[in-house]
Short mmCIF file of C-alpha atoms in Angstrom, two decimals:
data_model
loop_
_atom_site.label_atom_id
_atom_site.label_comp_id
_atom_site.label_asym_id
_atom_site.label_seq_id
_atom_site.Cartn_x
_atom_site.Cartn_y
_atom_site.Cartn_z
CA MET A 709 9.91 -59.14 9.85
CA ALA A 710 7.01 -60.48 7.78
CA ILE A 711 3.34 -58.04 7.90
CA THR A 712 1.76 -61.35 7.01
CA SER A 713 2.19 -62.72 10.51
CA ALA A 714 -0.26 -63.45 12.81
CA ASN A 715 0.90 -60.31 15.11
CA GLN A 716 -0.80 -57.94 12.86
CA LEU A 717 -2.21 -56.14 16.17
CA GLU A 718 1.09 -55.61 17.24
CA LEU A 719 1.75 -52.74 14.95
CA LEU A 720 -1.53 -50.93 16.54
CA GLN A 721 -0.28 -51.45 19.79
CA THR A 722 3.32 -50.32 19.33
CA ALA A 723 1.64 -47.03 17.43
CA GLU A 724 -0.44 -46.63 20.68
CA ALA A 725 2.50 -47.06 22.99
CA VAL A 726 4.73 -44.74 21.10
CA ALA A 727 1.79 -41.77 20.86
CA ARG A 728 1.29 -42.23 24.41
CA GLU A 729 4.85 -41.86 25.42
CA LYS A 730 5.38 -38.68 22.98
CA MET A 731 1.75 -37.30 23.52
CA ILE A 732 0.94 -37.15 20.37
CA ASP A 733 -2.20 -38.64 17.92
CA PRO A 734 -1.90 -42.27 17.27
CA ASP A 735 -3.12 -41.58 13.80
CA LEU A 736 0.20 -39.79 13.08
CA VAL A 737 2.37 -42.84 13.86
CA VAL A 738 0.30 -45.34 11.95
CA GLN A 739 0.75 -42.75 8.89
CA ALA A 740 4.32 -43.10 9.47
CA MET A 741 4.38 -47.10 9.64
CA GLU A 742 2.27 -46.96 6.33
CA GLU A 743 4.99 -44.48 4.75
CA SER A 744 7.69 -46.84 6.16
CA LEU A 745 6.13 -50.09 4.80
CA ALA A 746 5.47 -48.18 1.52
CA ARG A 747 9.49 -47.48 1.03
CA ALA A 748 10.22 -51.20 2.03
CA ALA A 749 7.76 -52.34 -0.69
CA LYS A 750 9.32 -50.02 -3.32
CA SER A 751 12.94 -51.57 -2.55
CA ARG A 752 11.22 -54.78 -3.18
CA TYR A 753 9.22 -54.30 -6.44
CA GLY A 754 11.02 -51.14 -7.49
CA SER A 755 11.41 -47.39 -7.01
CA GLU A 756 9.67 -46.37 -10.02
CA MET A 757 6.34 -47.85 -8.97
CA ASP A 758 3.83 -46.13 -6.94
CA ILE A 759 3.01 -48.35 -4.22
CA ARG A 760 0.81 -47.30 -1.10
CA VAL A 761 0.06 -48.97 2.06
CA SER A 762 -3.28 -49.06 4.29
CA ILE A 763 -3.09 -50.50 7.70
CA ASP A 764 -6.43 -51.13 9.05
CA ARG A 765 -7.04 -49.05 12.40
CA LYS A 766 -9.17 -51.83 13.69
CA THR A 767 -7.28 -55.10 12.79
CA GLY A 768 -3.73 -54.19 12.10
CA ARG A 769 -3.68 -55.88 8.63
CA ALA A 770 -1.71 -53.96 6.12
CA THR A 771 -2.83 -53.54 2.37
CA PHE A 772 -0.05 -53.26 -0.48
CA THR A 773 -1.79 -51.70 -3.61
CA ARG A 774 0.07 -50.44 -6.67
CA VAL A 775 -1.34 -47.27 -8.03
CA ARG A 776 -1.33 -46.27 -11.86
CA THR A 777 -2.65 -42.93 -12.96
CA VAL A 778 -4.09 -42.26 -16.75
CA VAL A 779 -2.38 -39.40 -18.39
CA ALA A 780 -2.06 -37.80 -21.81
CA ASP A 781 0.07 -40.02 -24.32
CA GLU A 782 2.73 -37.07 -24.40
CA GLU A 783 2.85 -36.94 -20.69
CA VAL A 784 4.21 -40.39 -20.02
CA GLU A 785 7.56 -40.32 -18.11
CA ASN A 786 7.15 -43.29 -15.74
CA TYR A 787 6.02 -46.34 -17.31
CA GLN A 788 5.67 -47.87 -13.96
CA ALA A 789 3.19 -45.58 -12.41
CA GLN A 790 1.51 -44.05 -15.50
CA LEU A 791 -0.63 -45.00 -18.52
CA THR A 792 -2.13 -43.78 -21.59
CA VAL A 793 -5.51 -43.98 -22.59
CA ALA A 794 -5.36 -46.75 -24.91
CA GLN A 795 -3.15 -48.84 -22.40
CA ALA A 796 -5.71 -48.08 -19.64
CA LYS A 797 -8.67 -49.61 -21.80
CA GLN A 798 -7.80 -53.35 -21.07
CA TYR A 799 -8.56 -52.31 -17.04
CA LEU A 800 -11.38 -49.52 -17.29
CA ASP A 801 -14.56 -49.60 -19.64
CA ASN A 802 -14.23 -45.74 -20.33
CA PRO A 803 -10.83 -44.34 -19.29
CA GLN A 804 -10.20 -40.59 -18.58
CA ILE A 805 -7.29 -39.02 -17.84
CA GLY A 806 -6.72 -38.65 -14.10
CA ASP A 807 -8.25 -41.95 -13.40
CA THR A 808 -6.47 -44.41 -11.48
CA ILE A 809 -5.88 -48.02 -11.60
CA VAL A 810 -5.43 -49.81 -8.00
CA ASP A 811 -4.08 -53.38 -7.83
CA GLU A 812 -3.38 -55.19 -4.65
CA VAL A 813 0.11 -56.50 -4.45
CA PRO A 814 1.46 -59.15 -2.32
CA PRO A 815 2.81 -57.98 1.21
CA VAL A 816 6.66 -57.79 1.70
CA GLU A 817 8.90 -59.74 3.82
CA MET A 818 11.09 -56.94 5.58
CA GLY A 819 14.71 -57.46 5.85
CA ARG A 820 17.02 -56.04 8.20
CA ILE A 821 17.90 -53.08 6.01
CA ALA A 822 14.18 -52.38 5.15
CA ALA A 823 13.49 -52.77 8.91
CA GLN A 824 16.13 -50.18 9.83
CA SER A 825 14.82 -47.62 7.31
CA ALA A 826 11.32 -48.26 8.28
CA LYS A 827 12.42 -47.69 12.00
CA GLN A 828 14.16 -44.14 10.78
CA VAL A 829 10.69 -43.19 8.84
CA ILE A 830 8.97 -43.84 12.18
CA LEU A 831 11.27 -41.95 14.40
CA GLN A 832 11.48 -38.85 12.00
CA LYS A 833 7.63 -38.52 11.82
CA VAL A 834 7.30 -38.91 15.46
CA ARG A 835 9.96 -36.22 16.05
CA GLU A 836 8.07 -33.78 13.76
CA ALA A 837 4.85 -34.67 15.50
CA GLU A 838 6.52 -34.09 18.63
CA ARG A 839 7.68 -30.62 17.69
CA ASP A 840 4.47 -29.49 15.97
CA ARG A 841 2.61 -30.38 19.42
CA GLN A 842 5.19 -28.62 21.55
CA TYR A 843 5.12 -25.29 19.35
CA GLU A 844 1.35 -25.35 19.48
CA GLU A 845 1.60 -25.92 23.34
CA PHE A 846 3.94 -23.09 24.25
CA LYS A 847 2.97 -20.50 21.24
CA ASP A 848 -0.09 -19.16 23.36
CA ARG A 849 2.02 -19.10 26.65
CA ALA A 850 4.74 -16.71 25.19
CA GLY A 851 4.39 -13.51 27.68
CA THR A 852 3.70 -15.69 30.94
CA ILE A 853 5.92 -17.03 33.56
CA ILE A 854 6.68 -20.72 33.89
CA ASN A 855 8.39 -22.87 36.25
CA GLY A 856 11.30 -25.18 35.26
CA VAL A 857 14.00 -27.49 36.38
CA VAL A 858 17.69 -27.04 35.39
CA LYS A 859 19.07 -29.66 33.32
CA ARG A 860 22.28 -28.39 32.04
CA GLU A 861 24.50 -25.58 31.29
CA GLU A 862 26.00 -24.85 27.55
CA TYR A 863 28.44 -22.26 27.42
CA GLY A 864 26.52 -19.73 29.69
CA ASN A 865 23.40 -20.65 28.44
CA VAL A 866 20.95 -22.70 30.70
CA ILE A 867 18.78 -25.37 29.34
CA VAL A 868 15.31 -25.84 31.57
CA ASP A 869 13.24 -28.55 31.59
CA ILE A 870 9.60 -26.89 31.40
CA GLY A 871 7.57 -30.03 31.44
CA ARG A 872 6.48 -30.95 27.90
CA GLY A 873 9.71 -29.40 26.38
CA GLU A 874 12.77 -27.60 27.05
CA GLY A 875 13.52 -24.03 27.25
CA ILE A 876 16.83 -21.91 27.05
CA LEU A 877 17.65 -19.11 29.31
CA ARG A 878 20.68 -17.44 27.52
CA ARG A 879 23.57 -16.03 29.35
CA ASN A 880 22.52 -12.28 28.83
CA GLU A 881 19.04 -13.14 30.24
CA LYS A 882 20.14 -14.18 33.49
CA ILE A 883 20.29 -11.72 36.49
CA GLY A 884 24.04 -10.68 37.29
CA ARG A 885 25.99 -13.58 37.90
CA GLU A 886 23.52 -16.26 38.68
CA SER A 887 24.71 -19.88 38.59
CA TYR A 888 22.45 -22.98 38.48
CA ARG A 889 23.04 -26.64 38.83
CA PRO A 890 21.29 -29.58 37.46
CA ASN A 891 17.85 -30.07 39.21
CA ASP A 892 17.66 -26.59 40.60
CA ARG A 893 14.33 -24.93 40.32
CA VAL A 894 13.96 -21.91 38.20
CA ARG A 895 11.23 -19.54 37.50
CA CYS A 896 11.31 -17.65 33.95
CA TYR A 897 9.48 -15.45 31.67
CA ILE A 898 8.70 -17.00 28.42
CA LYS A 899 10.21 -14.11 25.94
CA ASP A 900 9.47 -15.94 22.61
CA VAL A 901 8.44 -19.01 20.88
CA ARG A 902 9.86 -19.70 17.53
CA ARG A 903 9.58 -22.77 15.28
CA GLU A 904 13.08 -23.61 13.83
CA THR A 905 14.56 -26.42 12.06
CA ARG A 906 15.71 -28.12 14.91
CA GLY A 907 12.10 -27.77 16.71
CA PRO A 908 10.30 -25.20 18.58
CA GLN A 909 12.83 -22.87 20.47
CA VAL A 910 11.33 -21.62 24.02
CA PHE A 911 13.25 -18.56 24.87
CA LEU A 912 13.46 -17.67 28.59
CA SER A 913 14.37 -14.38 30.35
CA ARG A 914 14.91 -13.28 33.96
CA THR A 915 16.09 -10.04 32.99
CA ALA A 916 13.18 -8.68 30.84
CA PRO A 917 10.95 -5.86 32.25
CA GLU A 918 7.93 -8.08 31.68
CA PHE A 919 8.98 -10.65 34.18
CA MET A 920 8.90 -8.19 37.16
CA ALA A 921 5.31 -6.92 35.88
CA GLU A 922 4.31 -10.73 35.69
CA LEU A 923 5.81 -11.24 39.34
CA PHE A 924 3.81 -8.26 40.68
CA LYS A 925 0.81 -9.77 38.93
CA MET A 926 1.02 -13.28 40.95
CA GLU A 927 1.59 -11.47 44.24
CA VAL A 928 -0.81 -8.47 44.23
CA PRO A 929 -4.31 -9.65 43.62
CA GLU A 930 -5.54 -6.01 42.68
CA ILE A 931 -3.23 -5.95 39.52
CA TYR A 932 -4.45 -9.78 38.37
CA ASP A 933 -7.89 -8.25 38.86
CA GLY A 934 -7.40 -4.74 36.72
CA ILE A 935 -8.05 -2.47 39.77
CA ILE A 936 -4.09 -1.80 39.55
CA GLU A 937 -2.47 -1.09 36.24
CA ILE A 938 1.42 -1.52 35.53
CA LYS A 939 2.08 1.50 33.26
CA ALA A 940 5.60 1.26 32.91
CA VAL A 941 8.70 -1.02 34.00
CA ALA A 942 12.51 -0.10 34.07
CA ARG A 943 15.11 -2.56 35.11
CA ASP A 944 18.90 -2.69 35.51
CA PRO A 945 18.58 -6.42 36.39
CA GLY A 946 19.85 -7.66 39.68
CA SER A 947 20.61 -4.04 41.09
CA ARG A 948 17.67 -1.65 40.66
CA ALA A 949 14.16 -1.03 39.06
CA LYS A 950 11.27 1.43 38.77
CA ILE A 951 7.90 0.28 38.28
CA ALA A 952 4.91 2.98 37.77
CA VAL A 953 1.41 1.91 38.76
CA ILE A 954 -2.05 3.60 38.54
CA SER A 955 -5.02 2.92 40.64
CA TYR A 956 -8.43 2.88 39.05
CA ASP A 957 -10.27 2.76 42.30
CA ASN A 958 -10.05 5.99 44.30
CA SER A 959 -10.00 3.91 47.49
CA ILE A 960 -6.94 1.86 46.88
CA ASP A 961 -3.34 3.35 47.09
CA PRO A 962 -1.71 1.66 44.32
CA VAL A 963 2.16 1.85 45.84
CA GLY A 964 0.79 0.58 49.22
CA ALA A 965 -0.75 -2.15 47.40
CA CYS A 966 1.95 -3.38 45.60
CA VAL A 967 4.24 -2.85 48.63
CA GLY A 968 2.26 -5.14 51.10
CA MET A 969 1.77 -5.59 54.70
CA ARG A 970 4.92 -4.66 56.07
CA GLY A 971 6.55 -5.00 52.55
CA SER A 972 5.71 -8.69 52.01
CA ARG A 973 4.39 -8.27 48.65
CA VAL A 974 7.05 -6.19 47.05
CA GLN A 975 9.69 -8.43 49.41
CA ALA A 976 8.62 -11.80 47.48
CA VAL A 977 9.48 -10.00 44.00
CA VAL A 978 12.57 -8.90 45.42
CA ASN A 979 14.00 -12.16 46.57
CA GLU A 980 12.86 -13.70 43.62
CA LEU A 981 14.96 -11.08 41.73
CA GLN A 982 17.95 -11.93 43.92
CA GLY A 983 17.85 -8.53 45.77
CA GLU A 984 16.93 -6.19 43.10
CA LYS A 985 15.97 -2.79 44.80
CA ILE A 986 12.72 -1.58 43.31
CA ASP A 987 10.92 1.85 43.46
CA ILE A 988 7.46 1.83 42.99
CA ILE A 989 6.13 5.06 41.60
CA PRO A 990 2.62 6.68 41.28
CA TRP A 991 1.81 6.75 37.56
CA ASN A 992 0.85 10.35 36.31
CA GLU A 993 -0.72 11.44 33.39
CA ASP A 994 1.07 15.04 33.56
CA GLN A 995 4.58 14.32 32.22
CA ALA A 996 6.23 16.91 34.80
CA THR A 997 4.67 15.25 37.73
CA PHE A 998 5.53 11.55 36.84
CA LEU A 999 8.87 12.58 36.21
CA VAL A 1000 9.23 14.21 39.69
CA ASN A 1001 7.67 10.77 41.07
CA ALA A 1002 10.29 8.76 38.70
CA LEU A 1003 13.29 11.04 40.09
CA GLN A 1004 12.62 9.71 43.76
CA PRO A 1005 14.57 9.59 45.97
CA ALA A 1006 15.70 12.91 44.80
CA GLU A 1007 13.89 16.28 45.21
CA VAL A 1008 12.99 18.18 42.18
CA THR A 1009 13.00 21.94 41.93
CA LYS A 1010 11.90 22.59 38.42
CA VAL A 1011 10.99 20.68 35.28
CA VAL A 1012 11.35 22.23 31.77
CA ILE A 1013 9.47 20.27 29.13
CA ASP A 1014 10.94 20.46 25.38
CA GLU A 1015 7.68 18.18 23.79
CA GLU A 1016 9.08 18.30 20.21
CA ALA A 1017 12.34 17.14 20.96
CA GLY A 1018 11.31 14.60 23.85
CA LYS A 1019 13.49 16.22 26.03
CA ILE A 1020 13.14 17.37 29.72
CA ASP A 1021 15.64 19.53 31.55
CA VAL A 1022 15.40 19.17 35.41
CA VAL A 1023 16.49 21.30 37.87
CA VAL A 1024 17.65 20.06 41.37
CA PRO A 1025 19.03 21.55 44.44
CA ASP A 1026 23.04 21.38 44.32
CA GLU A 1027 22.92 18.62 47.51
CA GLN A 1028 20.49 16.40 45.47
CA LEU A 1029 22.52 16.40 42.20
CA SER A 1030 24.61 12.95 43.08
CA LEU A 1031 21.19 11.53 44.49
CA ALA A 1032 19.09 12.40 41.21
CA ILE A 1033 21.82 10.91 39.15
CA GLY A 1034 22.50 8.10 41.29
CA ARG A 1035 25.52 5.73 41.04
CA ARG A 1036 27.18 5.29 37.54
CA GLY A 1037 23.74 7.53 36.17
CA GLN A 1038 21.70 4.34 37.44
CA ASN A 1039 18.79 6.71 38.76
CA VAL A 1040 18.44 9.29 36.07
CA ARG A 1041 18.78 6.40 33.36
CA LEU A 1042 15.88 4.18 35.07
CA ALA A 1043 13.82 7.18 35.10
CA SER A 1044 14.70 7.94 31.33
CA GLN A 1045 13.64 4.65 30.58
CA LEU A 1046 10.11 4.80 32.54
CA THR A 1047 8.96 8.05 30.95
CA GLY A 1048 10.30 7.60 27.58
CA LEU A 1049 12.39 10.98 27.63
CA ASP A 1050 15.58 12.35 27.33
CA ILE A 1051 16.59 13.89 30.73
CA ASP A 1052 19.27 16.55 31.62
CA ILE A 1053 19.80 17.09 35.13
CA MET A 1054 21.20 20.54 36.22
CA THR A 1055 21.70 22.18 39.84
CA GLU A 1056 20.16 25.17 40.65
CA ALA A 1057 23.17 27.29 40.25
CA GLU A 1058 23.76 25.93 36.64
CA GLU A 1059 20.36 26.76 35.79
CA SER A 1060 20.82 30.35 37.33
CA GLN A 1061 24.07 30.53 35.22
CA ARG A 1062 22.24 29.52 31.83
CA ARG A 1063 19.45 31.70 32.62
CA GLN A 1064 21.85 34.50 33.27
CA ALA A 1065 23.64 34.04 30.11
CA GLU A 1066 20.41 33.94 27.97
CA PHE A 1067 19.66 37.00 29.58
CA GLU A 1068 22.90 38.69 28.76
CA GLU A 1069 22.46 37.55 25.01
CA ARG A 1070 19.01 38.90 24.48
CA THR A 1071 20.33 42.08 26.23
CA ARG A 1072 23.35 42.56 23.80
CA LEU A 1073 20.84 41.65 20.86
CA PHE A 1074 18.65 44.28 21.71
CA MET A 1075 21.40 46.84 22.48
CA ASP A 1076 23.14 46.18 19.11
CA THR A 1077 20.10 46.20 16.60
CA LEU A 1078 17.75 48.86 18.28
CA ASP A 1079 20.73 51.16 19.53
CA LEU A 1080 19.42 50.86 23.37
CA ASP A 1081 21.41 51.42 26.53
CA GLU A 1082 21.94 48.41 28.61
CA PHE A 1083 19.30 49.39 31.32
CA PHE A 1084 16.33 49.87 28.40
CA ALA A 1085 17.34 46.63 26.88
CA GLN A 1086 17.30 44.90 29.97
CA LEU A 1087 13.91 46.02 30.61
CA LEU A 1088 12.62 44.80 27.33
CA VAL A 1089 14.14 41.11 28.21
CA SER A 1090 12.58 41.19 31.76
CA GLU A 1091 9.20 41.82 30.17
CA GLY A 1092 9.82 38.57 28.11
CA PHE A 1093 10.63 39.92 24.76
CA THR A 1094 13.11 37.37 23.23
CA ASN A 1095 13.67 38.38 19.77
CA LEU A 1096 13.19 41.57 17.28
CA GLU A 1097 10.21 39.83 15.39
CA GLU A 1098 8.22 39.98 19.01
CA VAL A 1099 9.23 43.63 19.36
CA ALA A 1100 8.36 44.64 15.72
CA TYR A 1101 5.03 43.03 15.15
CA VAL A 1102 3.68 43.00 18.96
CA ASP A 1103 0.43 45.14 19.88
CA LEU A 1104 1.71 48.30 21.07
CA ASP A 1105 -0.03 48.07 24.26
CA GLU A 1106 2.35 45.27 25.49
CA LEU A 1107 5.26 47.98 25.10
CA LEU A 1108 3.17 50.55 27.01
CA VAL A 1109 3.27 48.32 30.11
CA ILE A 1110 7.04 48.59 30.32
CA GLU A 1111 8.15 51.35 32.73
CA GLY A 1112 9.20 54.79 31.18
CA VAL A 1113 7.73 53.76 27.43
CA ASP A 1114 4.99 55.92 26.21
CA GLU A 1115 3.79 55.98 22.93
CA SER A 1116 6.16 57.63 20.77
CA THR A 1117 8.89 55.63 22.39
CA ALA A 1118 6.92 52.53 21.64
CA SER A 1119 6.55 53.38 18.08
CA GLU A 1120 10.19 54.42 17.55
CA LEU A 1121 11.08 51.07 18.99
CA GLN A 1122 8.63 48.98 16.57
CA ALA A 1123 10.02 51.29 13.70
CA ARG A 1124 13.84 50.48 14.58
CA ALA A 1125 12.91 46.76 14.75
CA ARG A 1126 11.12 46.76 11.59
CA ASP A 1127 13.81 48.65 9.46
CA HIS A 1128 16.55 46.02 11.32
CA LEU A 1129 14.39 43.04 9.86
CA GLU A 1130 14.08 44.25 6.32
CA GLU A 1131 17.48 45.17 6.14
CA GLN A 1132 18.26 41.44 7.26
CA ASN A 1133 15.76 40.00 4.74
CA ARG A 1134 17.18 42.55 1.93
CA LYS A 1135 20.86 41.14 2.73
CA ALA A 1136 19.36 37.24 2.99
CA LEU A 1137 17.53 37.66 -0.27
CA GLU A 1138 20.50 39.26 -2.22
CA HIS A 1139 22.74 36.51 -0.62
CA ALA A 1140 20.29 33.62 -1.85
CA ARG A 1141 20.21 35.44 -5.50
CA GLU A 1142 23.83 35.02 -5.51
CA LEU A 1143 24.10 31.36 -4.50
CA GLY A 1144 21.40 30.72 -7.42
CA VAL A 1145 18.20 30.44 -5.88
CA GLU A 1146 15.51 30.83 -8.62
CA ASP A 1147 12.31 32.93 -8.20
CA SER A 1148 10.00 29.74 -7.85
CA LEU A 1149 11.54 29.61 -4.46
CA ILE A 1150 11.74 33.02 -3.59
CA GLU A 1151 7.99 33.52 -4.50
CA PHE A 1152 6.67 30.45 -2.85
CA GLU A 1153 4.54 31.59 0.16
CA GLY A 1154 5.64 30.52 3.85
CA LEU A 1155 9.34 30.92 3.26
CA THR A 1156 11.04 34.15 4.99
CA PRO A 1157 13.91 35.23 3.15
CA GLN A 1158 16.48 33.75 5.93
CA MET A 1159 14.74 30.50 5.55
CA ILE A 1160 15.56 30.76 1.71
CA GLU A 1161 19.19 31.76 2.34
CA ALA A 1162 19.52 28.59 4.73
CA LEU A 1163 18.02 26.34 2.16
CA ALA A 1164 20.45 27.90 -0.66
CA GLU A 1165 23.51 27.25 1.61
CA ASP A 1166 22.43 23.69 1.47
CA GLY A 1167 22.02 23.26 -2.08
CA VAL A 1168 18.21 23.62 -2.09
CA LYS A 1169 17.66 26.33 -4.83
CA THR A 1170 14.55 25.57 -6.83
CA LEU A 1171 10.78 24.78 -5.74
CA GLU A 1172 11.61 21.51 -7.30
CA ASP A 1173 14.58 21.12 -4.78
CA PHE A 1174 12.60 22.08 -1.97
CA ALA A 1175 9.35 19.62 -2.97
CA THR A 1176 11.71 16.70 -2.75
CA CYS A 1177 12.68 17.43 0.89
CA ALA A 1178 11.43 15.33 3.89
CA ASP A 1179 9.72 16.96 6.58
CA TRP A 1180 12.35 15.81 9.24
CA GLU A 1181 15.24 17.23 6.77
CA LEU A 1182 13.49 20.83 7.35
CA ALA A 1183 12.30 20.48 11.05
CA GLY A 1184 14.90 18.10 12.57
CA GLY A 1185 14.04 15.43 14.92
CA TRP A 1186 15.26 12.41 16.85
CA THR A 1187 16.26 8.93 15.93
CA THR A 1188 17.54 6.03 17.90
CA VAL A 1189 20.45 4.62 16.96
CA ASP A 1190 22.06 1.61 18.94
CA GLY A 1191 19.44 2.46 21.78
CA GLU A 1192 20.70 6.06 21.75
CA ARG A 1193 18.63 9.02 20.55
CA VAL A 1194 20.51 10.87 18.11
CA LYS A 1195 19.59 14.55 16.94
CA ASP A 1196 18.88 15.16 13.36
CA GLU A 1197 19.49 18.83 12.92
CA GLY A 1198 16.80 20.42 10.51
CA LEU A 1199 17.44 23.17 7.55
CA LEU A 1200 14.98 25.29 9.06
CA GLU A 1201 15.05 24.15 12.70
CA LYS A 1202 16.67 27.25 13.97
CA PHE A 1203 13.56 29.28 12.53
CA ASP A 1204 11.13 27.22 15.10
CA VAL A 1205 9.48 25.31 11.98
CA SER A 1206 7.57 22.36 13.27
CA LEU A 1207 7.17 18.94 11.74
CA GLU A 1208 3.95 19.71 11.01
CA GLU A 1209 4.58 22.99 9.40
CA ALA A 1210 7.43 21.58 7.55
CA GLN A 1211 5.06 18.62 6.35
CA ASN A 1212 2.31 21.59 4.91
CA LEU A 1213 4.87 23.64 3.23
CA VAL A 1214 6.40 20.59 1.23
CA MET A 1215 2.84 19.15 0.53
CA THR A 1216 1.81 22.52 -0.80
CA ALA A 1217 4.90 22.76 -3.22
CA ARG A 1218 4.30 18.96 -4.47
CA VAL A 1219 0.45 20.40 -5.12
CA MET A 1220 1.90 23.40 -6.90
CA LEU A 1221 4.17 21.57 -9.41
CA GLY A 1222 1.57 19.18 -10.22
CA TRP A 1223 3.20 16.08 -8.44
CA VAL A 1224 0.13 15.25 -5.93
CA ASP A 1225 -3.68 15.84 -6.51
CA PRO A 1226 -5.06 18.19 -3.93
CA THR A 1227 -8.10 16.17 -3.87
CA GLU A 1228 -6.67 13.07 -2.67
CA LEU A 1229 -4.83 15.13 0.13
CA GLU A 1230 -8.45 16.14 1.04
CA GLY A 1231 -9.62 12.58 1.26
CA GLU A 1232 -6.68 11.64 3.26
CA ASP A 1233 -7.44 14.60 5.69
CA GLU A 1234 -11.25 13.50 6.12
CA ASP A 1235 -9.91 9.99 6.78
CA GLY A 1236 -7.46 11.27 9.31
CA GLU A 1237 -10.28 13.15 11.14
CA GLU A 1238 -12.48 10.16 10.89
CA GLU A 1239 -9.73 7.94 12.50
CA ALA A 1240 -9.32 10.78 15.32
CA GLY A 1241 -13.00 10.63 15.95
CA ALA A 1242 -13.07 6.99 16.38
#
């Protein structure tokens, strides 16, 4: 193939045809041609030369040039592409380092191998441009639904034609045992778009909770318009799902709007999801109310929330237990995903049993420590007293409301409670000293003798040791491991030390030791207040 032939315009026509077919910029194809021609010229004139090719965008004429750069004497590495200042003087009047000398060279005839090489370069460039175009097109469509046509199945993964590209629907993103044949139409959620070495990968999903949310947005105009908002979705793909909705217009019922006339709207979503049963639940700011709604169709008698642990105890009637738990725990699992809380379900009988056990335990505590008879100890527990500290330091009037307790009896009760607590503190401190606790920790304000004893038993014996502790090590907490919430026991958790209190204690110790500048902490507090205000 000779570039000097009369058919120079063919280059441009070919470039335009390829660009139109692949939907990319024609200029990118011309650049690829220029690069391939330059490579062919180098094989003819020598690979050391810096040969460049420029194709006229109007006439298609290809101009071959040899470029040489002026460099310092000691930097000359390639005599074919570089010149010293002295050598350049025969071409330029006043050569400077960095100047270039451009000479036109005769066009080359492209042999079979050179033509093949040129073809490979052009194909590679076109492929890269196509990938870039596909990535740019789909990157902003992540989080939306797309219709596609099944092309083929590979090892359980479905390759879907999505118009100007291909998407992959992985085996674990299909609903249940869905199977597809070539040319089947399929609707998917674009979960992610990533640029990879083999080109952009568009990952599709039919099991993502967001897929259901997007389907409802398509079916329910109020959701699309923002009058109704989907606050949470939990799915067991192909089987059951729960979706929490809220209406910002008092005249519109969010559940009714999502169900539609005779269930038409929700039925359209159910059909798309292979018959997945959907519970539509009104969302509520109050956690307890929301949870009661989320456990539908089961009835809930009582809800006890432990906000710090992110845990909830739910009491249901005995006959409702299996309904609340659901088949293989499905109902409670979906309610837990929807609310983001750990839920323990118990029957009224089990809750009554637990309360009875707590009542007996507290009664025994007061009988043993305050030398009371069973009836009197039960009176204390019935009035809401749970530990010795409450009895010892409560206002005297709160003890006088107990039937049969006069002022002298109340004072005696408090004296006994205080004596017992002081004895406990003395023993705890004694044991802590035996374990080697230093005075720096004993004298630290905010820690009781029992706390110091618990720290010492875990090897925390100095103020320095205490200052290196993390707040969660002291207060305890919850972490998620492999999708399950796991409890971290805190050293001071049994003393009801909150995460915030633990943080304050540790920071105070660090300030006392000079590890932290207190002025920096004040600045952080102010920033936090400003952010909270904003």
